[in-house]
């Protein structure tokens, strides 16, 4: 927060989605604030791909990898939707790439 | 030819034996109903057939179209024509119903070596199925099952069945939570799919559904075993006597 940003508000939200059995999420919010009148919020949630979501997709003929990608993209969609088009496209690709081979 | 042959099936879930020697044969072209008290193992059977992880077959076997089902993954079973309408359909946030249907339909087609359908053709088939089941288009744009009413979720299961045209459809209490009009629509959808090359397993608590979907055979499941079998009149007998009454008569 800038020293002259009187009455400014900030909201940081950090939603993590765990994929696979051997992972965890450590959220370390870091917010610098130089104006005492500012309001700052931080919120963090952690969820994991539920077995029943995955099984539902599989039972419809969707393969393991595509199912995880579908669920993760759904999870990210609300955030990605708010980005300008060029970022949204790129972010979508990044999600796709980082998921490749992450499930087996 | 038999669509499904279950022989002396024992299934263990989390260390507990739930199915204890269940046997059942469904010939191609037939519709069978399974009834049974809460906790008797009906959903366990449906999950085992669909190949859910954690449902371990410890004894016996399942033949689907004459072949051992056990080695097939859930997605292979779906691709080969098996469909389970879930008792509790699952919500997937952020994934629109339409996108889900398209993804599933094309995944199945790809696995069968068929050409994928473009967005327009999918839209057309989905719309057709939706209008027959009175599913509003607005629902197709919402995230899958998120915030859907109980009846809407069930109708969406049948919509998927209509779309995928399975060879073996397993309906796990699809009638629970449906109003009478929706029940008729759902039964209509099921009957429309009845064909000599298909078969169905309908799990229900209510004889009422079986007035609309008339089964060839009715099985009663209790404590992981089939305890009674008969024609459609068995469902009426059950409705009149209850499970306890039926057990008394059998004894
Ligand atoms: N994951 C699990 N861990 C332990 N026990 C389980 C598990 N899943 C099911 N069971 C038990 O297996 C039994 C059969 O459950 P199932 O869901 O197959 O019954 P059902 O016949 O479908 O009942 P309902 O009519 O209520 O749907 C129940 O006693 C249930 O508690
Ligand atoms: Mg059940």
mmCIF file of N, CA, C and O and ligand atoms in Angstrom, chain B residues 13-14 16 18-19 36-45 47 55 87-88 172-173 203 205 221, ligand 1:
data_model
loop_
_atom_site.group_PDB
_atom_site.id
_atom_site.type_symbol
_atom_site.label_atom_id
_atom_site.label_comp_id
_atom_site.label_asym_id
_atom_site.label_seq_id
_atom_site.Cartn_x
_atom_site.Cartn_y
_atom_site.Cartn_z
ATOM 1 N N UNK B 13 -15.416 -53.288 0.591
ATOM 2 C CA UNK B 13 -15.170 -51.851 0.563
ATOM 3 C C UNK B 13 -14.579 -51.453 1.908
ATOM 4 O O UNK B 13 -15.193 -51.702 2.950
ATOM 5 N N UNK B 14 -13.408 -50.863 1.874
ATOM 6 C CA UNK B 14 -12.730 -50.439 3.096
ATOM 7 C C UNK B 14 -12.729 -51.526 4.174
ATOM 8 O O UNK B 14 -13.128 -51.293 5.318
ATOM 9 N N UNK B 16 -14.551 -54.007 4.562
ATOM 10 C CA UNK B 16 -15.814 -54.612 4.961
ATOM 11 C C UNK B 16 -16.470 -55.293 3.764
ATOM 12 O O UNK B 16 -16.599 -54.692 2.690
ATOM 13 N N UNK B 18 -19.320 -56.185 1.576
ATOM 14 C CA UNK B 18 -20.666 -55.632 1.375
ATOM 15 C C UNK B 18 -21.502 -56.569 0.499
ATOM 16 O O UNK B 18 -22.647 -56.851 0.807
ATOM 17 N N UNK B 19 -20.937 -57.020 -0.614
ATOM 18 C CA UNK B 19 -21.649 -58.001 -1.435
ATOM 19 C C UNK B 19 -21.121 -59.383 -1.077
ATOM 20 O O UNK B 19 -19.916 -59.604 -1.043
ATOM 21 N N UNK B 36 -34.513 -53.447 -2.707
ATOM 22 C CA UNK B 36 -33.866 -53.929 -1.489
ATOM 23 C C UNK B 36 -33.744 -52.812 -0.488
ATOM 24 O O UNK B 36 -33.675 -51.645 -0.859
ATOM 25 N N UNK B 37 -33.731 -53.174 0.802
ATOM 26 C CA UNK B 37 -33.692 -52.158 1.851
ATOM 27 C C UNK B 37 -32.440 -51.290 1.790
ATOM 28 O O UNK B 37 -31.459 -51.654 1.148
ATOM 29 N N UNK B 38 -32.477 -50.169 2.467
ATOM 30 C CA UNK B 38 -31.323 -49.279 2.568
ATOM 31 C C UNK B 38 -30.127 -50.062 3.087
ATOM 32 O O UNK B 38 -30.260 -50.858 4.012
ATOM 33 N N UNK B 39 -28.999 -49.838 2.477
ATOM 34 C CA UNK B 39 -27.774 -50.472 2.962
ATOM 35 C C UNK B 39 -27.603 -51.918 2.541
ATOM 36 O O UNK B 39 -26.676 -52.589 2.991
ATOM 37 N N UNK B 40 -28.474 -52.425 1.646
ATOM 38 C CA UNK B 40 -28.366 -53.830 1.259
ATOM 39 C C UNK B 40 -27.250 -54.064 0.240
ATOM 40 O O UNK B 40 -26.861 -55.205 0.005
ATOM 41 N N UNK B 41 -26.746 -52.982 -0.381
ATOM 42 C CA UNK B 41 -25.618 -53.135 -1.304
ATOM 43 C C UNK B 41 -25.928 -52.795 -2.751
ATOM 44 O O UNK B 41 -25.135 -53.087 -3.645
ATOM 45 N N UNK B 42 -27.060 -52.130 -2.994
ATOM 46 C CA UNK B 42 -27.463 -51.814 -4.366
ATOM 47 C C UNK B 42 -26.467 -50.859 -5.039
ATOM 48 O O UNK B 42 -26.012 -51.112 -6.156
ATOM 49 N N UNK B 43 -26.137 -49.766 -4.356
ATOM 50 C CA UNK B 43 -25.187 -48.819 -4.951
ATOM 51 C C UNK B 43 -23.793 -49.423 -5.031
ATOM 52 O O UNK B 43 -23.037 -49.130 -5.957
ATOM 53 N N UNK B 44 -23.461 -50.262 -4.060
ATOM 54 C CA UNK B 44 -22.164 -50.941 -4.107
ATOM 55 C C UNK B 44 -22.065 -51.767 -5.385
ATOM 56 O O UNK B 44 -21.040 -51.758 -6.064
ATOM 57 N N UNK B 45 -23.145 -52.446 -5.731
ATOM 58 C CA UNK B 45 -23.169 -53.219 -6.974
ATOM 59 C C UNK B 45 -22.994 -52.299 -8.178
ATOM 60 O O UNK B 45 -22.194 -52.576 -9.074
ATOM 61 N N UNK B 47 -21.584 -49.322 -8.353
ATOM 62 C CA UNK B 47 -20.210 -48.790 -8.418
ATOM 63 C C UNK B 47 -19.225 -49.868 -8.857
ATOM 64 O O UNK B 47 -18.281 -49.600 -9.588
ATOM 65 N N UNK B 55 -13.517 -50.630 -4.703
ATOM 66 C CA UNK B 55 -14.534 -51.674 -4.651
ATOM 67 C C UNK B 55 -13.887 -52.963 -5.138
ATOM 68 O O UNK B 55 -13.825 -53.224 -6.329
ATOM 69 N N UNK B 87 -26.877 -42.400 -8.166
ATOM 70 C CA UNK B 87 -27.887 -42.090 -7.161
ATOM 71 C C UNK B 87 -27.699 -40.643 -6.676
ATOM 72 O O UNK B 87 -28.662 -39.921 -6.468
ATOM 73 N N UNK B 88 -26.434 -40.261 -6.530
ATOM 74 C CA UNK B 88 -26.124 -38.882 -6.133
ATOM 75 C C UNK B 88 -25.184 -38.267 -7.163
ATOM 76 O O UNK B 88 -23.971 -38.349 -7.010
ATOM 77 N N UNK B 172 -29.403 -46.055 -10.832
ATOM 78 C CA UNK B 172 -29.416 -46.198 -9.378
ATOM 79 C C UNK B 172 -30.377 -45.189 -8.758
ATOM 80 O O UNK B 172 -30.045 -44.022 -8.578
ATOM 81 N N UNK B 173 -31.551 -45.638 -8.446
ATOM 82 C CA UNK B 173 -32.597 -44.801 -7.832
ATOM 83 C C UNK B 173 -32.818 -43.489 -8.563
ATOM 84 O O UNK B 173 -32.898 -42.425 -7.951
ATOM 85 N N UNK B 203 -32.454 -49.860 -10.456
ATOM 86 C CA UNK B 203 -32.497 -49.982 -9.003
ATOM 87 C C UNK B 203 -33.543 -49.004 -8.475
ATOM 88 O O UNK B 203 -33.508 -47.815 -8.816
ATOM 89 N N UNK B 205 -36.657 -48.170 -5.117
ATOM 90 C CA UNK B 205 -37.370 -48.536 -3.891
ATOM 91 C C UNK B 205 -38.868 -48.629 -4.136
ATOM 92 O O UNK B 205 -39.617 -49.092 -3.295
ATOM 93 N N UNK B 221 -32.561 -57.650 -3.210
ATOM 94 C CA UNK B 221 -31.239 -57.737 -2.608
ATOM 95 C C UNK B 221 -31.357 -57.464 -1.118
ATOM 96 O O UNK B 221 -32.046 -56.533 -0.698
HETATM 97 N N1 LIG C 1 -16.883 -46.490 1.627
HETATM 98 C C1 LIG C 1 -17.527 -47.301 2.496
HETATM 99 N N2 LIG C 1 -16.942 -47.676 3.637
HETATM 100 C C2 LIG C 1 -17.573 -48.502 4.499
HETATM 101 N N3 LIG C 1 -18.815 -48.957 4.316
HETATM 102 C C3 LIG C 1 -19.442 -48.612 3.193
HETATM 103 C C4 LIG C 1 -18.841 -47.773 2.212
HETATM 104 N N4 LIG C 1 -19.695 -47.598 1.203
HETATM 105 C C5 LIG C 1 -20.793 -48.308 1.551
HETATM 106 N N5 LIG C 1 -20.654 -48.907 2.740
HETATM 107 C C6 LIG C 1 -21.652 -49.715 3.430
HETATM 108 O O1 LIG C 1 -22.110 -50.703 2.552
HETATM 109 C C7 LIG C 1 -23.492 -50.985 2.785
HETATM 110 C C8 LIG C 1 -24.227 -50.939 1.479
HETATM 111 O O2 LIG C 1 -24.265 -49.606 0.995
HETATM 112 P P1 LIG C 1 -24.971 -49.226 -0.382
HETATM 113 O O3 LIG C 1 -24.750 -47.782 -0.610
HETATM 114 O O4 LIG C 1 -24.527 -50.168 -1.431
HETATM 115 O O5 LIG C 1 -26.497 -49.519 -0.032
HETATM 116 P P2 LIG C 1 -27.806 -49.277 -0.907
HETATM 117 O O6 LIG C 1 -28.490 -50.598 -1.028
HETATM 118 O O7 LIG C 1 -27.480 -48.570 -2.156
HETATM 119 O O8 LIG C 1 -28.684 -48.365 0.059
HETATM 120 P P3 LIG C 1 -29.720 -47.134 -0.273
HETATM 121 O O9 LIG C 1 -31.029 -47.774 -0.572
HETATM 122 O O10 LIG C 1 -29.767 -46.374 0.990
HETATM 123 O O11 LIG C 1 -29.156 -46.341 -1.413
HETATM 124 C C9 LIG C 1 -23.951 -49.978 3.818
HETATM 125 O O12 LIG C 1 -24.005 -50.609 5.065
HETATM 126 C C10 LIG C 1 -22.876 -48.917 3.810
HETATM 127 O O13 LIG C 1 -22.735 -48.301 5.053
#
